[in-house]
Tab-separated table of C-alpha atoms in Angstrom:
chain	number	residue	atom	x	y	z
C	15	MET	CA	121.063	109.229	42.405
C	16	GLY	CA	122.220	111.291	45.718
C	17	ILE	CA	119.963	112.682	48.454
C	18	GLN	CA	120.097	116.066	47.103
C	19	GLU	CA	119.056	114.869	43.536
C	20	ASN	CA	116.318	112.955	45.241
C	21	ILE	CA	115.038	115.825	47.116
C	22	GLU	CA	115.250	117.987	43.683
C	23	HIS	CA	113.528	115.207	41.573
C	24	SER	CA	110.993	114.953	44.116
C	25	ALA	CA	110.346	118.742	44.320
C	26	ALA	CA	110.044	118.951	40.489
C	27	GLU	CA	107.217	116.553	40.646
C	28	ARG	CA	105.186	118.702	43.082
C	29	ALA	CA	102.353	121.131	42.558
C	30	LYS	CA	103.787	124.586	42.882
C	31	PHE	CA	100.647	126.374	44.505
C	32	ARG	CA	100.816	127.914	48.452
C	33	GLU	CA	96.899	127.859	48.698
C	34	MET	CA	94.484	125.750	46.476
C	35	LYS	CA	93.096	128.529	44.471
C	36	GLU	CA	96.094	129.154	42.842
C	37	GLY	CA	96.183	125.672	41.711
C	38	THR	CA	96.477	124.970	37.846
C	39	ALA	CA	95.603	122.095	35.555
C	40	GLU	CA	99.319	120.995	35.572
C	41	ASP	CA	99.580	121.011	39.537
C	42	TRP	CA	96.590	118.764	39.502
C	43	ALA	CA	97.746	116.567	36.831
C	44	ILE	CA	100.775	115.978	39.085
C	45	ILE	CA	98.360	115.556	41.902
C	46	GLY	CA	96.069	113.132	40.407
C	47	GLY	CA	99.055	110.812	39.235
C	48	GLU	CA	100.075	110.512	42.422
C	49	TYR	CA	96.686	110.133	43.955
C	50	ARG	CA	96.105	106.890	41.345
C	51	ALA	CA	99.631	105.369	42.413
C	52	PHE	CA	98.489	106.113	46.453
C	53	ALA	CA	95.041	104.718	45.929
C	54	LYS	CA	96.243	101.602	44.436
C	55	GLY	CA	98.056	100.731	47.294
C	56	LEU	CA	95.138	100.643	49.700
C	57	PRO	CA	94.251	97.092	49.886
C	58	ASP	CA	98.253	96.973	51.258
C	59	ARG	CA	97.727	99.516	53.767
C	60	VAL	CA	94.245	98.151	54.905
C	61	LEU	CA	95.885	94.585	55.138
C	62	ASP	CA	98.722	96.109	57.089
C	63	HIS	CA	96.556	97.725	59.636
C	64	LEU	CA	94.391	94.646	60.157
C	65	LYS	CA	97.640	93.031	61.165
C	66	LEU	CA	97.982	95.480	64.164
C	67	LEU	CA	94.864	93.187	65.806
C	68	ASP	CA	97.300	90.152	66.033
C	69	GLY	CA	97.884	89.348	69.521
C	70	ASP	CA	95.445	91.921	70.955
C	71	PHE	CA	93.270	89.994	73.054
C	72	GLY	CA	91.700	92.562	75.111
C	73	GLY	CA	90.451	89.982	77.650
C	74	PHE	CA	88.728	87.782	74.834
C	75	PRO	CA	89.142	84.228	74.633
C	76	VAL	CA	90.967	84.894	70.802
C	77	CYS	CA	92.828	87.716	69.687
C	78	ARG	CA	91.174	90.596	67.562
C	79	LEU	CA	93.078	89.197	64.449
C	80	GLU	CA	91.572	86.030	64.928
C	81	HIS	CA	88.116	86.764	65.524
C	82	SER	CA	88.258	88.629	62.201
C	83	LEU	CA	89.535	85.764	60.234
C	84	GLN	CA	86.985	83.604	62.141
C	85	THR	CA	84.350	85.723	61.322
C	86	ALA	CA	85.369	86.053	57.740
C	87	THR	CA	86.008	82.558	57.719
C	88	ARG	CA	82.589	81.581	58.850
C	89	ALA	CA	81.094	83.713	56.160
C	90	HIS	CA	82.892	82.467	53.506
C	91	ARG	CA	82.131	78.776	54.228
C	92	ASP	CA	78.422	79.776	54.412
C	93	GLY	CA	78.507	80.778	50.797
C	94	ARG	CA	78.759	84.583	51.230
C	95	ASP	CA	79.979	86.664	48.253
C	96	GLU	CA	83.439	88.322	48.448
C	97	GLN	CA	81.944	91.733	49.248
C	98	TYR	CA	80.127	90.076	52.504
C	99	VAL	CA	83.358	88.339	53.359
C	100	VAL	CA	85.740	91.275	53.036
C	101	MET	CA	83.479	93.124	55.346
C	102	ALA	CA	83.341	90.635	57.781
C	103	LEU	CA	87.198	90.374	57.823
C	104	LEU	CA	87.456	94.138	58.252
C	105	HIS	CA	84.418	94.819	60.507
C	106	ASP	CA	86.616	95.108	63.497
C	107	ILE	CA	89.582	96.909	62.022
C	108	GLY	CA	88.654	100.210	63.599
C	109	ASP	CA	89.349	98.772	66.946
C	110	THR	CA	92.663	100.622	67.007
C	111	LEU	CA	91.938	103.919	66.126
C	112	GLY	CA	88.197	104.005	66.937
C	113	SER	CA	88.033	102.463	70.098
C	114	TYR	CA	84.800	104.456	70.780
C	115	ASN	CA	83.173	104.233	67.528
C	116	HIS	CA	84.813	101.285	65.521
C	117	PRO	CA	82.080	100.049	63.221
C	118	GLU	CA	81.958	103.576	61.798
C	119	VAL	CA	85.861	103.454	60.980
C	120	ALA	CA	85.419	100.010	59.180
C	121	ALA	CA	82.251	101.096	57.517
C	122	SER	CA	83.728	103.941	56.025
C	123	ILE	CA	86.944	101.960	54.770
C	124	ILE	CA	84.773	99.942	53.097
C	125	LYS	CA	81.817	102.128	51.739
C	126	PRO	CA	83.425	103.020	48.178
C	127	PHE	CA	83.366	99.244	47.459
C	128	VAL	CA	80.440	97.655	48.764
C	129	THR	CA	76.532	97.598	48.452
C	130	ASP	CA	74.477	99.735	50.731
C	131	GLU	CA	73.366	96.603	52.834
C	132	ILE	CA	76.769	95.422	53.402
C	133	HIS	CA	77.896	98.729	54.302
C	134	TRP	CA	75.036	99.430	57.022
C	135	ILE	CA	75.855	96.130	58.234
C	136	CYS	CA	79.236	97.188	59.078
C	137	GLN	CA	78.237	100.524	60.415
C	138	ASN	CA	75.753	99.104	62.662
C	139	HIS	CA	76.987	95.944	64.005
C	140	GLY	CA	78.009	97.496	67.215
C	141	ALA	CA	74.624	97.823	68.348
C	142	PHE	CA	73.412	94.716	67.214
C	143	GLN	CA	76.168	92.646	68.682
C	144	GLY	CA	75.516	94.282	71.967
C	145	TYR	CA	72.452	92.303	72.235
C	146	TYR	CA	74.898	89.429	73.574
C	147	TYR	CA	76.519	91.450	76.258
C	148	PHE	CA	75.526	95.216	76.831
C	149	HIS	CA	73.199	93.882	79.802
C	150	PHE	CA	76.217	92.863	81.653
C	151	LEU	CA	78.030	96.138	81.409
C	152	GLY	CA	74.750	98.209	82.475
C	153	MET	CA	73.769	99.129	78.832
C	154	ASP	CA	70.825	98.616	77.029
C	155	GLN	CA	70.811	94.948	75.603
C	156	ASN	CA	67.852	96.124	73.144
C	157	ALA	CA	69.809	99.249	71.316
C	158	ARG	CA	69.409	97.772	68.092
C	159	ASP	CA	65.723	97.965	68.248
C	160	LYS	CA	66.029	101.613	67.004
C	161	PHE	CA	66.631	100.192	64.054
C	162	ALA	CA	63.782	97.671	64.079
C	163	GLU	CA	61.917	99.183	60.980
C	164	HIS	CA	65.142	99.611	58.874
C	165	PRO	CA	65.152	97.275	55.918
C	166	HIS	CA	68.723	95.814	56.596
C	167	PHE	CA	67.731	95.199	60.386
C	168	GLU	CA	67.408	91.270	59.817
C	169	ALA	CA	70.492	91.204	57.595
C	170	CYS	CA	72.737	92.829	60.283
C	171	ARG	CA	70.939	90.630	63.171
C	172	GLU	CA	71.788	87.643	61.097
C	173	PHE	CA	75.416	88.961	60.508
C	174	CYS	CA	75.964	89.229	64.144
C	175	GLU	CA	73.905	85.716	65.379
C	176	LYS	CA	75.719	83.453	62.678
C	177	TYR	CA	79.029	85.077	62.122
C	178	ASP	CA	80.539	87.911	64.581
C	179	GLN	CA	78.972	86.695	68.130
C	180	ALA	CA	80.130	83.176	67.100
C	181	ALA	CA	83.444	83.896	66.249
C	182	PHE	CA	85.259	83.457	69.439
C	183	ASP	CA	86.270	79.618	69.546
C	184	PRO	CA	89.785	79.246	70.137
C	185	ASP	CA	89.405	75.717	68.512
C	186	TYR	CA	87.964	76.876	65.370
C	187	GLN	CA	90.348	76.612	62.558
C	188	SER	CA	89.951	79.853	60.515
C	189	GLU	CA	91.534	80.531	57.348
C	190	PRO	CA	94.974	82.284	57.170
C	191	LEU	CA	94.722	86.218	56.242
C	192	GLU	CA	96.770	84.952	53.169
C	193	PHE	CA	93.539	83.261	51.797
C	194	PHE	CA	91.561	86.448	52.259
C	195	GLU	CA	94.257	88.847	50.571
C	196	PRO	CA	93.067	88.306	47.010
C	197	MET	CA	89.569	89.021	48.080
C	198	VAL	CA	90.275	92.277	49.566
C	199	ARG	CA	92.205	93.196	46.367
C	200	ARG	CA	89.638	92.540	44.209
C	201	VAL	CA	87.104	94.020	46.205
C	202	MET	CA	89.106	97.375	46.828
C	203	GLU	CA	90.370	97.300	42.897
C	204	ARG	CA	87.708	99.848	41.922
C	205	PRO	CA	85.244	101.819	43.878
C	206	LEU	CA	81.301	101.339	42.919
C	207	ALA	CA	80.656	104.920	44.278
C	208	SER	CA	83.184	107.648	45.369
C	209	MET	CA	83.188	111.418	45.109
C	210	TYR	CA	86.736	110.687	44.011
C	211	ALA	CA	86.203	107.786	41.391
C	212	LYS	CA	86.738	110.310	38.504
C	213	ALA	CA	89.976	111.150	39.639
C	214	MET	CA	91.195	107.368	39.503
C	215	GLU	CA	90.487	107.152	35.890
C	216	GLU	CA	93.565	107.164	33.664
C	217	GLU	CA	94.387	109.875	31.245
C	218	GLY	CA	94.097	108.582	27.583
């Protein structure tokens, strides 16, 4: 198929509206089909983005990818379930695009696929991790205390203590990213809760 034919074929598969309010059922059938195919590629895109952390040390003893692998490996070896391990793997994936709010970026990515508790840990781990270094940067070491009455406070504190803050050891033998790929795919196979979940259902 030539370039012009490709363009024409692609155009034939597109919705025809210029404003959404003009859309038809046929338009949205096309878009829905494209959405389902695109959404299924989410694990690949997430894993590719995680690889951007490779070699990025930022002054730390290990690069950001190794920190992520080490955090996930420690959680896995401690018997945590796959949702938790995937959260541990991805908790800092927002470092590249969310330099000022990286926990929220990671939490948004995993939110449709994990429990409320695991999502909350990911979303708030920055404040809890700060307990170990904020005071060296003129910040409030006890920033996490604002969550003291929250039911997931202890779970987040434990994540940081046992896995996150401990995962900067250059001599630790982490599992490679390939080890975690099947877990990422299983956890992200289908959303547990999403306003777009219905759109993922195949037409009969």
